[in-house]
Amino acid sequence: MDEDDRARLAEFVTSRTPALMRVAYLLTGDRHAAEDLFQSALAKTIPRWRALRHTDPEGYLRTVMYREQVSWWRRLGRRRETALTAADEAVQPDTSGGTDVRLAMRAALRLLPPAQRTVLVLRYYEDLTETQVAEALGCTVGTVRSRTHRAVARLRQLMPDVELLEVRR
């Protein structure tokens, strides 16, 4: 990689890291796992940087992150790390109203299986179509629809007092 490529890569990483870290956090539900996911995807993207510099490197990196997350939750049963204590703190009511809903949604999203959480992040945070989500995850549109339906139904169970938007297709 020449100096020009290194400069472009550094500029890309500096400018896009906050947005990509938000996506990684939404996919994993944990700050440390999000950092691991982002770093792993970046490590897989850097060797291809020369080929990507004229196309869409962010799209490629996001796809690597989605697929890495899928691989991680497929291996979930074989994970060697064990959490010793829960890091969640008690949430105090907020007078602004919106913060309570965001915190409740974050807690509810953490209770969803990783596959359902990933589909919701791609559909509603990344605003991808069902077809784009299916391509990113390497599954069928029917699988995306069923996971979305089950995830939204579960969120409605977990958060009965919050009116969730209708599922869009």
Protein backbone atom coordinates (compact mmCIF):
# COMPACT_ATOMS: atom_id res chain seq x y z
CA MET A 1 0.00 0.00 0.00
CA ASP A 2 1.51 3.35 -1.02
CA GLU A 3 1.41 6.61 0.95
CA ASP A 4 -1.62 7.91 -0.94
CA ASP A 5 -3.61 4.76 -0.11
CA ARG A 6 -2.56 4.99 3.53
CA ALA A 7 -3.67 8.60 3.70
CA ARG A 8 -7.07 7.77 2.16
CA LEU A 9 -7.50 4.84 4.52
CA ALA A 10 -6.61 6.98 7.55
CA GLU A 11 -9.05 9.69 6.41
CA PHE A 12 -11.81 7.10 5.88
CA VAL A 13 -11.27 5.46 9.27
CA THR A 14 -11.13 8.81 11.06
CA SER A 15 -14.29 10.16 9.43
CA ARG A 16 -16.46 7.01 9.46
CA THR A 17 -15.51 5.29 12.73
CA PRO A 18 -18.25 6.93 14.88
CA ALA A 19 -21.05 5.89 12.51
CA LEU A 20 -19.65 2.40 12.01
CA MET A 21 -19.19 1.95 15.75
CA ARG A 22 -22.86 2.85 16.29
CA VAL A 23 -23.87 0.15 13.83
CA ALA A 24 -21.52 -2.35 15.48
CA TYR A 25 -22.98 -1.50 18.89
CA LEU A 26 -26.51 -1.99 17.63
CA LEU A 27 -25.53 -5.35 16.15
CA THR A 28 -23.82 -6.62 19.29
CA GLY A 29 -25.54 -4.77 22.13
CA ASP A 30 -22.22 -4.39 23.93
CA ARG A 31 -19.57 -1.69 23.59
CA HIS A 32 -16.61 -4.04 23.88
CA ALA A 33 -18.07 -6.58 21.45
CA ALA A 34 -18.81 -3.68 19.07
CA GLU A 35 -15.17 -2.62 19.20
CA ASP A 36 -14.10 -6.20 18.50
CA LEU A 37 -16.54 -6.49 15.61
CA PHE A 38 -15.42 -3.20 14.06
CA GLN A 39 -11.73 -4.03 14.43
CA SER A 40 -12.21 -7.51 13.00
CA ALA A 41 -14.10 -6.12 9.99
CA LEU A 42 -11.50 -3.40 9.49
CA ALA A 43 -8.71 -5.99 9.61
CA LYS A 44 -10.45 -7.91 6.83
CA THR A 45 -11.04 -4.74 4.80
CA ILE A 46 -7.54 -3.24 4.90
CA PRO A 47 -5.90 -5.89 2.66
CA ARG A 48 -8.56 -5.15 0.03
CA TRP A 49 -8.25 -1.36 0.36
CA ARG A 50 -6.46 -0.84 -2.96
CA ALA A 51 -9.33 -2.55 -4.84
CA LEU A 52 -11.98 -0.73 -2.77
CA ARG A 53 -10.65 2.82 -2.87
CA HIS A 54 -12.57 3.70 -6.05
CA THR A 55 -15.78 1.90 -5.12
CA ASP A 56 -17.70 1.99 -1.84
CA PRO A 57 -15.34 1.02 1.01
CA GLU A 58 -17.94 1.80 3.66
CA GLY A 59 -20.47 -0.52 2.04
CA TYR A 60 -17.86 -3.26 1.88
CA LEU A 61 -16.87 -2.73 5.52
CA ARG A 62 -20.51 -2.77 6.65
CA THR A 63 -21.11 -6.02 4.76
CA VAL A 64 -18.05 -7.55 6.44
CA MET A 65 -19.41 -6.40 9.82
CA TYR A 66 -22.84 -7.94 9.13
CA ARG A 67 -21.32 -11.23 8.05
CA GLU A 68 -18.87 -11.27 10.96
CA GLN A 69 -21.79 -10.75 13.35
CA VAL A 70 -23.66 -13.63 11.72
CA SER A 71 -20.58 -15.83 12.13
CA TRP A 72 -20.27 -14.79 15.78
CA TRP A 73 -23.84 -15.62 16.68
CA ARG A 74 -23.61 -18.92 14.84
CA ARG A 75 -20.62 -19.75 17.05
CA LEU A 76 -22.37 -18.41 20.15
CA GLY A 77 -22.66 -21.85 21.72
CA ARG A 78 -18.93 -22.41 21.34
CA ARG A 79 -17.88 -19.13 22.94
CA ARG A 80 -15.24 -19.46 25.65
CA GLU A 81 -15.77 -16.10 27.35
CA THR A 82 -18.10 -15.95 30.32
CA ALA A 83 -19.45 -12.79 31.90
CA LEU A 84 -18.83 -12.76 35.65
CA THR A 85 -21.34 -10.06 36.55
CA ALA A 86 -24.02 -8.06 34.83
CA ALA A 87 -22.77 -4.60 33.90
CA ASP A 88 -26.23 -3.06 33.61
CA GLU A 89 -27.14 -0.34 36.05
CA ALA A 90 -30.60 0.56 37.27
CA VAL A 91 -32.25 3.11 35.01
CA GLN A 92 -33.72 6.16 36.71
CA PRO A 93 -36.79 7.82 35.21
CA ASP A 94 -36.04 10.78 32.95
CA THR A 95 -38.29 13.81 32.77
CA SER A 96 -37.65 14.24 29.05
CA GLY A 97 -39.71 11.15 28.21
CA GLY A 98 -37.74 10.10 25.13
CA THR A 99 -34.76 8.85 27.08
CA ASP A 100 -36.84 6.33 29.00
CA VAL A 101 -38.14 4.85 25.76
CA ARG A 102 -34.63 4.68 24.24
CA LEU A 103 -33.23 2.95 27.32
CA ALA A 104 -36.16 0.54 27.47
CA MET A 105 -35.73 -0.21 23.76
CA ARG A 106 -32.00 -0.80 24.22
CA ALA A 107 -32.69 -3.21 27.08
CA ALA A 108 -35.38 -5.00 25.06
CA LEU A 109 -33.08 -5.28 22.02
CA ARG A 110 -30.46 -6.94 24.20
CA LEU A 111 -32.99 -9.65 25.09
CA LEU A 112 -33.57 -10.55 21.44
CA PRO A 113 -31.57 -13.35 19.86
CA PRO A 114 -28.65 -11.98 17.81
CA ALA A 115 -30.22 -12.99 14.48
CA GLN A 116 -33.40 -11.03 15.20
CA ARG A 117 -31.47 -8.04 16.55
CA THR A 118 -29.28 -8.00 13.44
CA VAL A 119 -32.29 -8.01 11.12
CA LEU A 120 -33.92 -5.14 13.03
CA VAL A 121 -30.72 -3.07 12.93
CA LEU A 122 -30.34 -3.57 9.19
CA ARG A 123 -34.02 -2.93 8.41
CA TYR A 124 -34.77 -0.01 10.70
CA TYR A 125 -31.48 1.61 11.65
CA GLU A 126 -29.62 1.07 8.39
CA ASP A 127 -32.91 1.46 6.46
CA LEU A 128 -32.17 -1.42 4.09
CA THR A 129 -34.86 -3.19 2.11
CA GLU A 130 -35.70 -6.81 2.85
CA THR A 131 -33.81 -7.82 -0.29
CA GLN A 132 -30.71 -5.88 0.76
CA VAL A 133 -30.83 -7.41 4.25
CA ALA A 134 -31.15 -10.89 2.75
CA GLU A 135 -28.13 -10.24 0.53
CA ALA A 136 -26.08 -8.84 3.42
CA LEU A 137 -26.86 -11.81 5.67
CA GLY A 138 -26.78 -14.46 2.98
CA CYS A 139 -30.32 -15.68 3.58
CA THR A 140 -33.70 -15.52 1.83
CA VAL A 141 -36.18 -12.65 1.91
CA GLY A 142 -38.62 -15.00 3.65
CA THR A 143 -36.12 -15.52 6.46
CA VAL A 144 -35.71 -11.76 6.83
CA ARG A 145 -39.49 -11.32 6.99
CA SER A 146 -40.02 -14.06 9.57
CA ARG A 147 -37.15 -12.82 11.77
CA THR A 148 -38.47 -9.26 11.54
CA HIS A 149 -41.98 -10.39 12.43
CA ARG A 150 -40.79 -12.44 15.40
CA ALA A 151 -38.49 -9.68 16.63
CA VAL A 152 -41.19 -7.00 16.50
CA ALA A 153 -43.67 -9.34 18.19
CA ARG A 154 -41.15 -10.01 20.96
CA LEU A 155 -40.45 -6.29 21.39
CA ARG A 156 -44.18 -5.71 21.74
CA GLN A 157 -44.26 -8.34 24.51
CA LEU A 158 -41.28 -6.80 26.25
CA MET A 159 -42.53 -3.24 25.90
CA PRO A 160 -46.34 -3.35 26.03
CA ASP A 161 -46.68 0.32 27.03
CA VAL A 162 -44.72 1.62 24.05
CA GLU A 163 -46.44 1.87 20.71
CA LEU A 164 -44.10 0.44 18.10
CA LEU A 165 -44.33 1.48 14.49
CA GLU A 166 -45.97 -0.92 12.10
CA VAL A 167 -43.61 -3.25 10.27
CA ARG A 168 -42.94 -1.85 6.81
CA ARG A 169 -42.10 -3.89 3.76
